[in-house]
Short mmCIF file of C-alpha atoms and ligand atoms in Angstrom, two decimals:
data_model
loop_
_atom_site.label_atom_id
_atom_site.label_comp_id
_atom_site.label_asym_id
_atom_site.label_seq_id
_atom_site.Cartn_x
_atom_site.Cartn_y
_atom_site.Cartn_z
CA UNK A 1 154.22 -95.64 23.67
CA UNK A 2 157.71 -94.26 22.99
CA UNK A 3 158.21 -90.51 22.63
CA UNK A 4 160.59 -89.48 19.84
CA UNK A 5 162.14 -86.01 19.96
CA UNK A 6 164.48 -84.27 17.54
CA UNK A 7 167.67 -83.30 19.35
CA UNK A 8 169.67 -80.40 17.87
CA UNK A 9 172.68 -81.68 19.82
CA UNK A 10 172.84 -84.96 17.91
CA UNK A 11 171.07 -83.71 14.76
CA UNK A 12 168.71 -86.67 14.95
CA UNK A 13 165.38 -87.89 16.22
CA UNK A 14 165.87 -89.91 19.40
CA UNK A 15 163.76 -91.91 21.80
CA UNK A 16 163.18 -89.69 24.83
CA UNK A 17 164.66 -91.16 28.01
CA UNK A 18 164.38 -88.90 31.08
CA UNK A 19 167.14 -88.86 33.70
CA UNK A 20 164.55 -89.39 36.45
CA UNK A 21 161.56 -91.39 35.19
CA UNK A 22 159.38 -89.73 37.82
CA UNK A 23 160.06 -86.15 36.80
CA UNK A 24 161.11 -84.61 33.50
CA UNK A 25 163.16 -81.45 34.02
CA UNK A 26 162.84 -78.76 31.34
CA UNK A 27 164.29 -75.29 30.91
CA UNK A 28 162.82 -72.83 28.39
CA UNK A 29 164.42 -69.56 27.41
CA UNK A 30 161.83 -66.93 28.22
CA UNK A 31 161.13 -63.48 26.83
CA UNK A 32 163.22 -60.35 27.06
CA UNK A 33 160.64 -57.97 28.48
CA UNK A 34 161.48 -54.67 26.79
CA UNK A 35 158.43 -54.52 24.49
CA UNK A 36 155.32 -56.53 23.59
CA UNK A 37 156.11 -60.09 22.49
CA UNK A 38 155.18 -60.60 18.84
CA UNK A 39 153.39 -63.52 17.23
CA UNK A 40 156.74 -64.99 16.12
CA UNK A 41 157.81 -65.22 19.77
CA UNK A 42 154.50 -66.87 20.57
CA UNK A 43 155.05 -69.55 17.94
CA UNK A 44 157.99 -70.69 20.09
CA UNK A 45 155.85 -70.63 23.25
CA UNK A 46 153.05 -72.56 21.52
CA UNK A 47 155.69 -75.17 20.69
CA UNK A 48 156.79 -75.16 24.35
CA UNK A 49 153.14 -75.64 25.36
CA UNK A 50 152.73 -78.60 23.00
CA UNK A 51 155.89 -80.23 24.34
CA UNK A 52 154.66 -79.87 27.94
CA UNK A 53 151.22 -81.19 27.12
CA UNK A 54 152.52 -84.14 25.08
CA UNK A 55 154.87 -85.22 27.87
CA UNK A 56 152.00 -84.98 30.36
CA UNK A 57 149.73 -86.94 27.97
CA UNK A 58 152.38 -89.67 28.10
CA UNK A 59 152.13 -89.73 31.89
CA UNK A 60 155.25 -87.75 32.79
CA UNK A 61 155.41 -85.30 35.70
CA UNK A 62 157.26 -82.13 34.85
CA UNK A 63 159.49 -79.66 36.60
CA UNK A 64 159.68 -76.82 34.13
CA UNK A 65 161.50 -73.52 34.52
CA UNK A 66 161.33 -70.42 32.36
CA UNK A 67 163.34 -67.25 32.85
CA UNK A 68 162.28 -63.68 32.30
CA UNK A 69 165.21 -61.70 30.91
CA UNK A 70 165.06 -58.27 32.52
CA UNK A 71 168.74 -57.34 32.24
CA UNK A 72 171.81 -58.04 30.10
CA UNK A 73 170.28 -58.81 26.66
CA UNK A 74 172.17 -56.43 24.40
CA UNK A 75 170.84 -55.13 21.11
CA UNK A 76 173.06 -57.63 19.31
CA UNK A 77 172.53 -61.22 20.52
CA UNK A 78 176.28 -61.37 21.09
CA UNK A 79 177.92 -58.88 23.41
CA UNK A 80 177.79 -55.53 21.74
CA UNK A 81 175.28 -52.71 21.77
CA UNK A 82 173.03 -51.26 24.42
CA UNK A 83 171.05 -53.23 27.01
CA UNK A 84 167.56 -53.66 25.47
CA UNK A 85 165.90 -52.87 28.83
CA UNK A 86 167.79 -49.63 29.31
CA UNK A 87 167.17 -48.56 25.73
CA UNK A 88 163.41 -49.06 26.18
CA UNK A 89 163.51 -47.29 29.56
CA UNK A 90 165.09 -44.21 28.02
CA UNK A 91 162.63 -44.23 25.13
CA UNK A 92 159.58 -44.54 27.39
CA UNK A 93 160.89 -42.24 30.13
CA UNK A 94 160.61 -44.98 32.79
CA UNK A 95 163.13 -46.99 34.76
CA UNK A 96 164.07 -50.50 33.50
CA UNK A 97 162.22 -52.19 36.40
CA UNK A 98 158.98 -50.46 35.45
CA UNK A 99 159.52 -51.49 31.83
CA UNK A 100 160.12 -55.09 32.91
CA UNK A 101 157.02 -55.17 35.13
CA UNK A 102 154.77 -53.74 32.43
CA UNK A 103 155.88 -56.04 29.61
CA UNK A 104 156.08 -59.13 31.82
CA UNK A 105 152.42 -58.63 32.68
CA UNK A 106 151.55 -58.10 29.00
CA UNK A 107 153.44 -61.30 28.13
CA UNK A 108 151.66 -63.33 30.83
CA UNK A 109 148.26 -62.01 29.72
CA UNK A 110 148.98 -63.11 26.15
CA UNK A 111 150.22 -66.53 27.32
CA UNK A 112 146.90 -66.99 29.16
CA UNK A 113 144.95 -65.93 26.07
CA UNK A 114 146.78 -68.65 24.13
CA UNK A 115 145.85 -71.11 26.90
CA UNK A 116 149.51 -72.01 27.34
CA UNK A 117 150.21 -74.47 30.10
CA UNK A 118 152.65 -72.47 32.22
CA UNK A 119 156.02 -73.67 33.59
CA UNK A 120 156.08 -74.41 37.33
CA UNK A 121 158.78 -71.83 37.99
CA UNK A 122 159.02 -68.48 36.20
CA UNK A 123 161.88 -66.41 37.52
CA UNK A 124 163.33 -63.00 36.69
CA UNK A 125 167.04 -62.75 35.93
CA UNK A 126 167.41 -59.88 38.43
CA UNK A 127 166.16 -62.18 41.24
CA UNK A 128 169.08 -64.55 40.70
CA UNK A 129 172.15 -62.29 40.65
CA UNK A 130 174.05 -64.04 43.54
CA UNK A 131 173.88 -67.41 41.72
CA UNK A 132 175.13 -65.75 38.52
CA UNK A 133 178.05 -64.10 40.29
CA UNK A 134 178.90 -67.43 41.91
CA UNK A 135 178.99 -69.10 38.49
CA UNK A 136 181.29 -66.40 37.05
CA UNK A 137 183.71 -67.02 39.92
CA UNK A 138 183.66 -70.79 39.28
CA UNK A 139 184.28 -70.31 35.57
CA UNK A 140 187.26 -68.06 36.32
CA UNK A 141 188.57 -70.49 38.94
CA UNK A 142 188.39 -73.34 36.43
CA UNK A 143 190.49 -71.32 33.98
CA UNK A 144 187.80 -70.61 31.37
CA UNK A 145 187.47 -66.84 31.70
CA UNK A 146 189.59 -63.69 31.89
CA UNK A 147 189.12 -60.02 32.66
CA UNK A 148 189.28 -57.13 30.18
CA UNK A 149 188.48 -53.45 30.59
CA UNK A 150 184.87 -54.27 29.54
CA UNK A 151 184.12 -57.27 31.71
CA UNK A 152 184.76 -60.98 32.20
CA UNK A 153 185.11 -62.93 28.96
CA UNK A 154 184.73 -66.64 28.31
CA UNK A 155 187.77 -68.14 26.57
CA UNK A 156 186.32 -70.53 23.96
CA UNK A 157 189.78 -71.90 23.09
CA UNK A 158 189.84 -73.67 26.49
CA UNK A 159 186.94 -75.92 25.48
CA UNK A 160 187.39 -79.33 23.86
CA UNK A 161 184.77 -78.28 21.27
CA UNK A 162 183.06 -75.03 20.29
CA UNK A 163 180.49 -74.76 18.79
CA UNK A 164 178.72 -78.04 19.59
CA UNK A 165 175.12 -77.41 18.52
CA UNK A 166 175.47 -75.65 15.22
CA UNK A 167 177.42 -76.90 12.25
CA UNK A 168 179.22 -73.56 12.18
CA UNK A 169 182.93 -73.91 11.66
CA UNK A 170 184.88 -71.12 13.31
CA UNK A 171 187.97 -71.60 11.16
CA UNK A 172 187.88 -69.71 7.93
CA UNK A 173 185.14 -67.34 9.07
CA UNK A 174 185.90 -63.67 9.13
CA UNK A 175 186.10 -62.65 12.77
CA UNK A 176 184.06 -59.54 12.14
CA UNK A 177 181.36 -61.35 10.15
CA UNK A 178 179.32 -62.36 13.17
CA UNK A 179 180.97 -60.51 16.01
CA UNK A 180 182.71 -57.24 16.53
CA UNK A 181 186.51 -57.36 16.61
CA UNK A 182 187.73 -56.46 20.10
CA UNK A 183 191.52 -56.31 20.49
CA UNK A 184 191.26 -57.21 24.18
CA UNK A 185 189.65 -60.57 23.42
CA UNK A 186 191.93 -63.59 23.21
CA UNK A 187 189.80 -65.24 20.52
CA UNK A 188 187.23 -63.59 18.24
CA UNK A 189 184.43 -65.85 19.53
CA UNK A 190 185.10 -65.17 23.21
CA UNK A 191 182.01 -63.59 24.76
CA UNK A 192 181.14 -61.52 27.82
CA UNK A 193 179.71 -63.40 30.78
CA UNK A 194 179.81 -60.44 33.14
CA UNK A 195 179.81 -56.83 31.95
CA UNK A 196 181.34 -53.80 33.68
CA UNK A 197 178.71 -51.08 33.88
CA UNK A 198 179.45 -47.66 32.44
CA UNK A 199 178.91 -44.73 34.85
CA UNK A 200 175.36 -43.95 33.62
CA UNK A 201 174.17 -47.58 33.46
CA UNK A 202 171.02 -48.02 35.54
CA UNK A 203 171.00 -51.76 36.30
CA UNK A 204 174.19 -52.78 38.07
CA UNK A 205 175.39 -54.79 41.06
CA UNK A 206 178.53 -54.74 43.19
CA UNK A 207 181.07 -57.37 42.25
CA UNK A 208 184.82 -58.01 42.64
CA UNK A 209 185.13 -56.16 39.30
CA UNK A 210 183.17 -53.09 40.33
CA UNK A 211 179.55 -52.20 39.50
CA UNK A 212 178.50 -54.53 36.72
CA UNK A 213 175.74 -56.77 35.36
CA UNK A 214 175.33 -60.30 33.97
CA UNK A 215 175.56 -61.27 30.32
CA UNK A 216 172.32 -62.68 28.87
CA UNK A 217 173.78 -66.15 28.22
CA UNK A 218 175.01 -66.46 31.79
CA UNK A 219 171.51 -65.87 33.15
CA UNK A 220 170.18 -69.07 31.65
CA UNK A 221 173.20 -71.18 32.67
CA UNK A 222 172.94 -70.00 36.28
CA UNK A 223 169.15 -70.18 36.53
CA UNK A 224 168.82 -73.61 34.95
CA UNK A 225 171.44 -74.98 37.36
CA UNK A 226 169.84 -73.27 40.38
CA UNK A 227 166.37 -74.70 39.74
CA UNK A 228 167.06 -77.96 37.87
CA UNK A 229 170.59 -78.97 38.86
CA UNK A 230 173.72 -79.28 36.66
CA UNK A 231 172.11 -81.87 34.38
CA UNK A 232 168.49 -81.86 33.27
CA UNK A 233 166.47 -83.31 30.40
CA UNK A 234 165.27 -80.76 27.85
CA UNK A 235 166.25 -77.23 26.92
CA UNK A 236 164.01 -75.26 24.53
CA UNK A 237 164.11 -72.03 22.52
CA UNK A 238 163.78 -70.65 19.01
CA UNK A 239 166.23 -71.57 16.22
CA UNK A 240 167.89 -68.16 16.46
CA UNK A 241 169.25 -69.30 19.83
CA UNK A 242 171.25 -72.16 18.33
CA UNK A 243 174.35 -70.34 17.04
CA UNK A 244 174.98 -67.87 19.87
CA UNK A 245 172.84 -68.03 22.99
CA UNK A 246 172.70 -71.79 23.40
CA UNK A 247 176.29 -72.37 22.23
CA UNK A 248 177.40 -69.91 24.88
CA UNK A 249 175.15 -71.41 27.56
CA UNK A 250 176.71 -74.81 26.89
CA UNK A 251 180.21 -73.29 26.98
CA UNK A 252 179.58 -71.63 30.36
CA UNK A 253 177.99 -74.68 31.94
CA UNK A 254 180.92 -76.79 30.76
CA UNK A 255 183.28 -74.17 32.19
CA UNK A 256 181.53 -74.31 35.58
CA UNK A 257 180.44 -77.95 35.90
CA UNK A 258 182.23 -79.79 33.09
CA UNK A 259 178.87 -80.88 31.62
CA UNK A 260 176.52 -79.97 28.79
CA UNK A 261 173.54 -79.00 30.97
CA UNK A 262 170.70 -80.68 29.03
CA UNK A 263 170.44 -83.99 27.20
CA UNK A 264 167.93 -82.79 24.57
CA UNK A 265 168.05 -79.37 22.89
CA UNK A 266 164.87 -78.52 21.02
CA UNK A 267 164.32 -75.51 18.78
CA UNK A 268 161.25 -74.07 17.12
CA UNK A 269 161.63 -72.76 13.56
CA UNK A 270 160.78 -69.19 12.68
CA UNK A 271 157.47 -67.63 11.86
CA UNK A 272 157.91 -65.57 8.71
CA UNK A 273 155.68 -62.68 7.71
CA UNK A 274 154.70 -62.56 4.06
CA UNK A 275 157.69 -64.79 3.33
CA UNK A 276 160.24 -62.60 5.12
CA UNK A 277 161.53 -61.55 8.50
CA UNK A 278 159.50 -59.50 10.92
CA UNK A 279 161.20 -56.22 11.51
CA UNK A 280 160.34 -52.85 12.98
CA UNK A 281 161.69 -51.05 9.89
CA UNK A 282 159.27 -52.98 7.65
CA UNK A 283 156.45 -52.21 10.09
CA UNK A 284 155.35 -55.86 10.05
CA UNK A 285 155.67 -56.79 13.71
CA UNK A 286 152.29 -58.15 14.73
CA UNK A 287 151.05 -58.85 18.23
CA UNK A 288 148.01 -60.78 19.47
CA UNK A 289 146.36 -57.37 19.79
CA UNK A 290 146.90 -56.66 16.08
CA UNK A 291 145.26 -59.99 15.31
CA UNK A 292 142.30 -59.30 17.63
CA UNK A 293 141.73 -55.97 15.90
CA UNK A 294 141.34 -57.98 12.71
CA UNK A 295 138.83 -60.38 14.22
CA UNK A 296 141.33 -63.18 14.92
CA UNK A 297 141.30 -64.83 18.33
CA UNK A 298 144.55 -65.89 20.02
CA UNK A 299 143.36 -69.51 19.89
CA UNK A 300 142.85 -69.22 16.11
CA UNK A 301 146.50 -68.15 15.90
CA UNK A 302 147.39 -71.22 17.99
CA UNK A 303 145.45 -73.43 15.58
CA UNK A 304 147.28 -71.72 12.71
CA UNK A 305 150.59 -72.70 14.38
CA UNK A 306 149.42 -76.31 14.28
CA UNK A 307 149.30 -76.16 10.48
CA UNK A 308 153.05 -76.64 10.26
CA UNK A 309 155.51 -78.89 12.11
CA UNK A 310 157.53 -76.91 14.64
CA UNK A 311 160.76 -77.67 12.76
CA UNK A 312 159.44 -76.11 9.53
CA UNK A 313 159.23 -72.43 8.81
CA UNK A 314 155.69 -71.10 8.93
CA UNK A 315 154.60 -68.23 6.73
CA UNK A 316 152.09 -65.83 8.26
CA UNK A 317 149.60 -63.97 6.10
CA UNK A 318 146.34 -62.39 7.24
CA UNK A 319 144.48 -64.43 4.64
CA UNK A 320 146.05 -67.63 5.97
CA UNK A 321 145.28 -66.96 9.62
CA UNK A 322 141.73 -65.83 8.86
CA UNK A 323 140.97 -69.27 7.48
CA UNK A 324 142.06 -70.70 10.84
CA UNK A 325 139.61 -68.42 12.65
CA UNK A 326 136.89 -70.08 10.56
CA UNK A 327 138.44 -73.50 11.21
CA UNK A 328 138.38 -72.88 14.97
CA UNK A 329 134.69 -72.04 14.75
CA UNK A 330 134.09 -75.25 12.76
CA UNK A 331 136.00 -77.19 15.38
CA UNK A 332 133.84 -75.76 18.19
CA UNK A 333 130.64 -76.40 16.23
CA UNK A 334 131.71 -79.95 15.44
CA UNK A 335 132.51 -80.60 19.09
CA UNK A 336 129.16 -79.15 20.16
CA UNK A 337 127.29 -81.40 17.70
CA UNK A 338 129.00 -84.49 19.12
CA UNK A 339 128.28 -83.29 22.64
CA UNK A 340 124.55 -83.36 21.97
CA UNK A 341 124.70 -86.50 19.79
CA UNK A 342 123.03 -89.77 20.76
CA UNK A 343 124.88 -92.37 18.64
CA UNK A 344 126.87 -95.17 20.26
CA UNK A 345 130.41 -95.82 19.03
CA UNK A 346 132.36 -99.05 19.40
CA UNK A 347 135.29 -98.85 21.80
CA UNK A 348 137.63 -100.28 19.13
CA UNK A 349 136.85 -97.37 16.82
CA UNK A 350 137.59 -94.84 19.55
CA UNK A 351 140.82 -96.66 20.36
CA UNK A 352 141.84 -96.61 16.70
CA UNK A 353 141.47 -92.83 16.53
CA UNK A 354 143.22 -92.39 19.85
CA UNK A 355 146.19 -94.49 18.69
CA UNK A 356 146.53 -92.53 15.46
CA UNK A 357 146.53 -89.26 17.36
CA UNK A 358 148.95 -90.57 20.00
CA UNK A 359 151.38 -91.95 17.42
CA UNK A 360 151.47 -88.61 15.61
CA UNK A 361 152.14 -86.49 18.69
CA UNK A 362 154.80 -88.91 19.95
CA UNK A 363 156.62 -88.65 16.64
CA UNK A 364 158.50 -85.46 17.48
CA UNK A 365 155.33 -83.46 18.13
CA UNK A 366 153.72 -84.05 14.75
CA UNK A 367 150.68 -81.92 15.54
CA UNK A 368 149.77 -81.24 11.87
CA UNK A 369 149.32 -85.00 11.41
CA UNK A 370 147.48 -85.33 14.73
CA UNK A 371 145.11 -82.56 13.57
CA UNK A 372 144.04 -84.68 10.60
CA UNK A 373 142.74 -87.28 13.09
CA UNK A 374 140.98 -84.55 15.09
CA UNK A 375 139.16 -83.42 11.92
CA UNK A 376 138.23 -87.02 11.05
CA UNK A 377 136.55 -87.36 14.45
CA UNK A 378 134.84 -83.96 14.10
CA UNK A 379 133.46 -84.95 10.69
CA UNK A 380 132.11 -88.33 11.84
CA UNK A 381 128.53 -88.64 10.59
CA UNK A 382 127.34 -90.35 13.76
CA UNK A 383 127.16 -87.67 16.39
CA UNK A 384 128.17 -89.10 19.72
CA UNK A 385 129.11 -87.90 23.21
CA UNK A 386 131.87 -90.52 23.09
CA UNK A 387 133.46 -88.60 20.23
CA UNK A 388 133.05 -85.37 22.17
CA UNK A 389 134.91 -86.97 25.11
CA UNK A 390 137.65 -88.15 22.72
CA UNK A 391 138.03 -84.60 21.37
CA UNK A 392 138.28 -83.34 24.95
CA UNK A 393 141.11 -85.83 25.46
CA UNK A 394 142.88 -84.62 22.31
CA UNK A 395 142.44 -81.07 23.56
CA UNK A 396 144.60 -81.91 26.60
CA UNK A 397 147.40 -81.74 24.01
CA UNK A 398 146.08 -78.99 21.75
CA UNK A 399 145.02 -76.62 24.50
CA UNK A 400 142.29 -74.98 22.40
CA UNK A 401 139.92 -74.87 25.38
CA UNK A 402 137.18 -76.55 23.33
CA UNK A 403 135.29 -77.63 26.44
CA UNK A 404 134.66 -73.99 27.26
CA UNK A 405 133.65 -73.08 23.70
CA UNK A 406 130.64 -71.09 24.96
CA UNK A 407 133.01 -68.64 26.63
CA UNK A 408 134.25 -67.56 23.20
CA UNK A 409 130.84 -67.02 21.63
CA UNK A 410 130.77 -63.39 22.68
CA UNK A 411 128.98 -61.19 20.27
CA UNK A 412 131.11 -58.96 18.08
CA UNK A 413 131.26 -55.30 18.97
CA UNK A 414 128.95 -53.90 16.32
CA UNK A 415 129.37 -50.22 15.42
CA UNK A 416 126.29 -48.06 16.00
CA UNK A 417 126.01 -47.31 12.26
CA UNK A 418 125.69 -51.03 11.49
CA UNK A 419 123.31 -51.59 14.39
CA UNK A 420 120.96 -48.89 13.03
CA UNK A 421 120.97 -50.44 9.53
CA UNK A 422 120.18 -53.84 11.06
CA UNK A 423 117.20 -52.36 12.92
CA UNK A 424 115.94 -50.70 9.72
CA UNK A 425 116.33 -54.02 7.89
CA UNK A 426 114.33 -55.86 10.58
CA UNK A 427 111.56 -53.31 10.17
CA UNK A 428 111.65 -53.67 6.35
CA UNK A 429 111.34 -57.44 6.69
CA UNK A 430 108.37 -57.09 9.06
CA UNK A 431 106.72 -54.97 6.38
CA UNK A 432 107.69 -57.61 3.79
CA UNK A 433 109.65 -54.95 1.90
CA UNK A 434 112.19 -57.42 0.49
CA UNK A 435 113.81 -54.98 -1.92
CA UNK A 436 114.55 -52.55 0.93
CA UNK A 437 115.75 -55.43 3.11
CA UNK A 438 118.21 -56.59 0.41
CA UNK A 439 119.46 -53.06 -0.14
CA UNK A 440 120.14 -52.68 3.60
CA UNK A 441 121.88 -56.05 3.69
CA UNK A 442 124.28 -54.80 0.98
CA UNK A 443 124.91 -51.57 2.88
CA UNK A 444 125.73 -53.59 6.01
CA UNK A 445 128.05 -55.82 3.96
CA UNK A 446 129.88 -52.78 2.61
CA UNK A 447 130.62 -51.83 6.21
CA UNK A 448 132.21 -55.25 6.78
CA UNK A 449 129.36 -57.13 8.51
CA UNK A 450 127.00 -59.94 7.55
CA UNK A 451 123.50 -60.58 8.88
CA UNK A 452 121.88 -63.96 9.27
CA UNK A 453 118.23 -64.56 10.18
CA UNK A 454 117.99 -67.40 12.68
CA UNK A 455 115.30 -68.83 14.93
CA UNK A 456 116.83 -66.76 17.75
CA UNK A 457 116.70 -63.53 15.80
CA UNK A 458 119.27 -61.69 13.70
CA UNK A 459 122.93 -62.69 14.07
CA UNK A 460 125.54 -60.13 13.07
CA UNK A 461 129.06 -61.27 12.18
CA UNK A 462 132.21 -59.41 11.19
CA UNK A 463 133.28 -60.53 7.71
CA UNK A 464 136.81 -61.96 7.92
P1 LIG B 501 163.27 -62.86 22.89
O1 LIG B 501 162.21 -62.21 23.72
O2 LIG B 501 163.77 -61.99 21.79
O3 LIG B 501 164.39 -63.42 23.73
O4 LIG B 501 162.57 -64.09 22.15
C1 LIG B 501 161.70 -64.98 22.79
C2 LIG B 501 161.62 -66.29 22.04
O5 LIG B 501 161.02 -66.10 20.73
C3 LIG B 501 162.97 -66.92 21.75
O6 LIG B 501 162.89 -68.32 22.06
C4 LIG B 501 163.21 -66.69 20.29
O7 LIG B 501 164.02 -67.69 19.74
C5 LIG B 501 161.78 -66.76 19.74
N1 LIG B 501 161.57 -66.06 18.45
C6 LIG B 501 161.97 -64.81 18.09
N2 LIG B 501 161.53 -64.50 16.84
C7 LIG B 501 160.83 -65.57 16.40
C8 LIG B 501 160.11 -65.88 15.18
N3 LIG B 501 160.02 -65.02 14.18
N4 LIG B 501 159.51 -67.10 15.09
C9 LIG B 501 159.59 -68.00 16.10
N5 LIG B 501 160.22 -67.77 17.27
C10 LIG B 501 160.84 -66.58 17.43
ZN1 LIG B 502 168.25 -68.59 27.48
#
């Protein structure tokens, strides 16, 4: 079955044709590890996970690289402001390498919690400095860059076309609207590929231009070429990367090798919070930890991401995501019921469901549509192990770890106060004091918990 992917480069959905049919080469822009990644960032990595899993489902082998940006990403995405790593280091009283190590680990832990299928190669920018320096030299040699007092700048006027991904027209735009006016630059949209380090800068390397460090965009151009060669299949990131980071990556790669490095450029739309942007000043930056504190599992957040196509904006609200926590539980229960079912299903029926699911995912990762087939199978009246096996197959793409559902049935951490009320209620019920039992149930509810009397005893749940 053909795989269709939307390509930002051509602004259209195209049939995916890998350069090497035996191995699809992918590069994903990874995190800048100066603080905890937020749930918006993770929407983009859930999209990356789905892409990986769908290609594998279609029988492709992958060589997938993701970078860890631990130097050079300035507080503006262009080339002004402080290095985000150094800023965090000063704030936390640590050195930038300690900051990078701490937040890289936190990022990896969260990726595992989301059951994200990890790229084969994950490499830190600071481990690839020689390759970056080499690329700067090539770009200069080819006549695409020049030196200023601040660093080495890419000359966009030397390109046949800039920008190529976005529909942005440079003409007619105020130079200062998107970028700071710098009198040393030849063109307003020229950008730094290599930055001369001020005296007190912590992360710097020797170079023909003195102690300096790489620009963020250069990292990805150099690392993708090092691990995947000058031309590979797919490049991924969030939509905010289209107008600056990816334009500049393409410019640099063209300056060094004469080629646009990837054939397909794929971008995940933004997660909005209560209809707007996440920002520190609004205090609405949520992490997986914030969600867990509100009784929402990382995998419920993943399921929430599946409610919208990756090219549509997705609005996060606590109410919205809580309903996906419930949905995840229904999904696990439904799977369990099929697992213990005894009905026999015709092969043609299974095939029909499988085709519907497969067609949806191959249509530019239409997971919301594929989910409707998953729910149809879950809701099938006839409970059958064959359906359970089909759901397991679908889960190769979803990555909700349904097979290991028991692992997630850990009891909620019940506060002592609630525990005591539950014990009193059990006693009241033994004494057939129903009025007292009901009163205690209400008190427990007011503390945010519900009690259910089952054959296995009392079950306590946090009310979401
Ligand atoms: P950063 O660590 O800032 O480089 O971002 C990591 C990834 O998250 C990038 O691919 C961004 O494009 C993406 N990203 C940032 N904010 C959001 C958001 N609100 N929704 C979806 N993706 C985002
Ligand atoms: Zn990148």
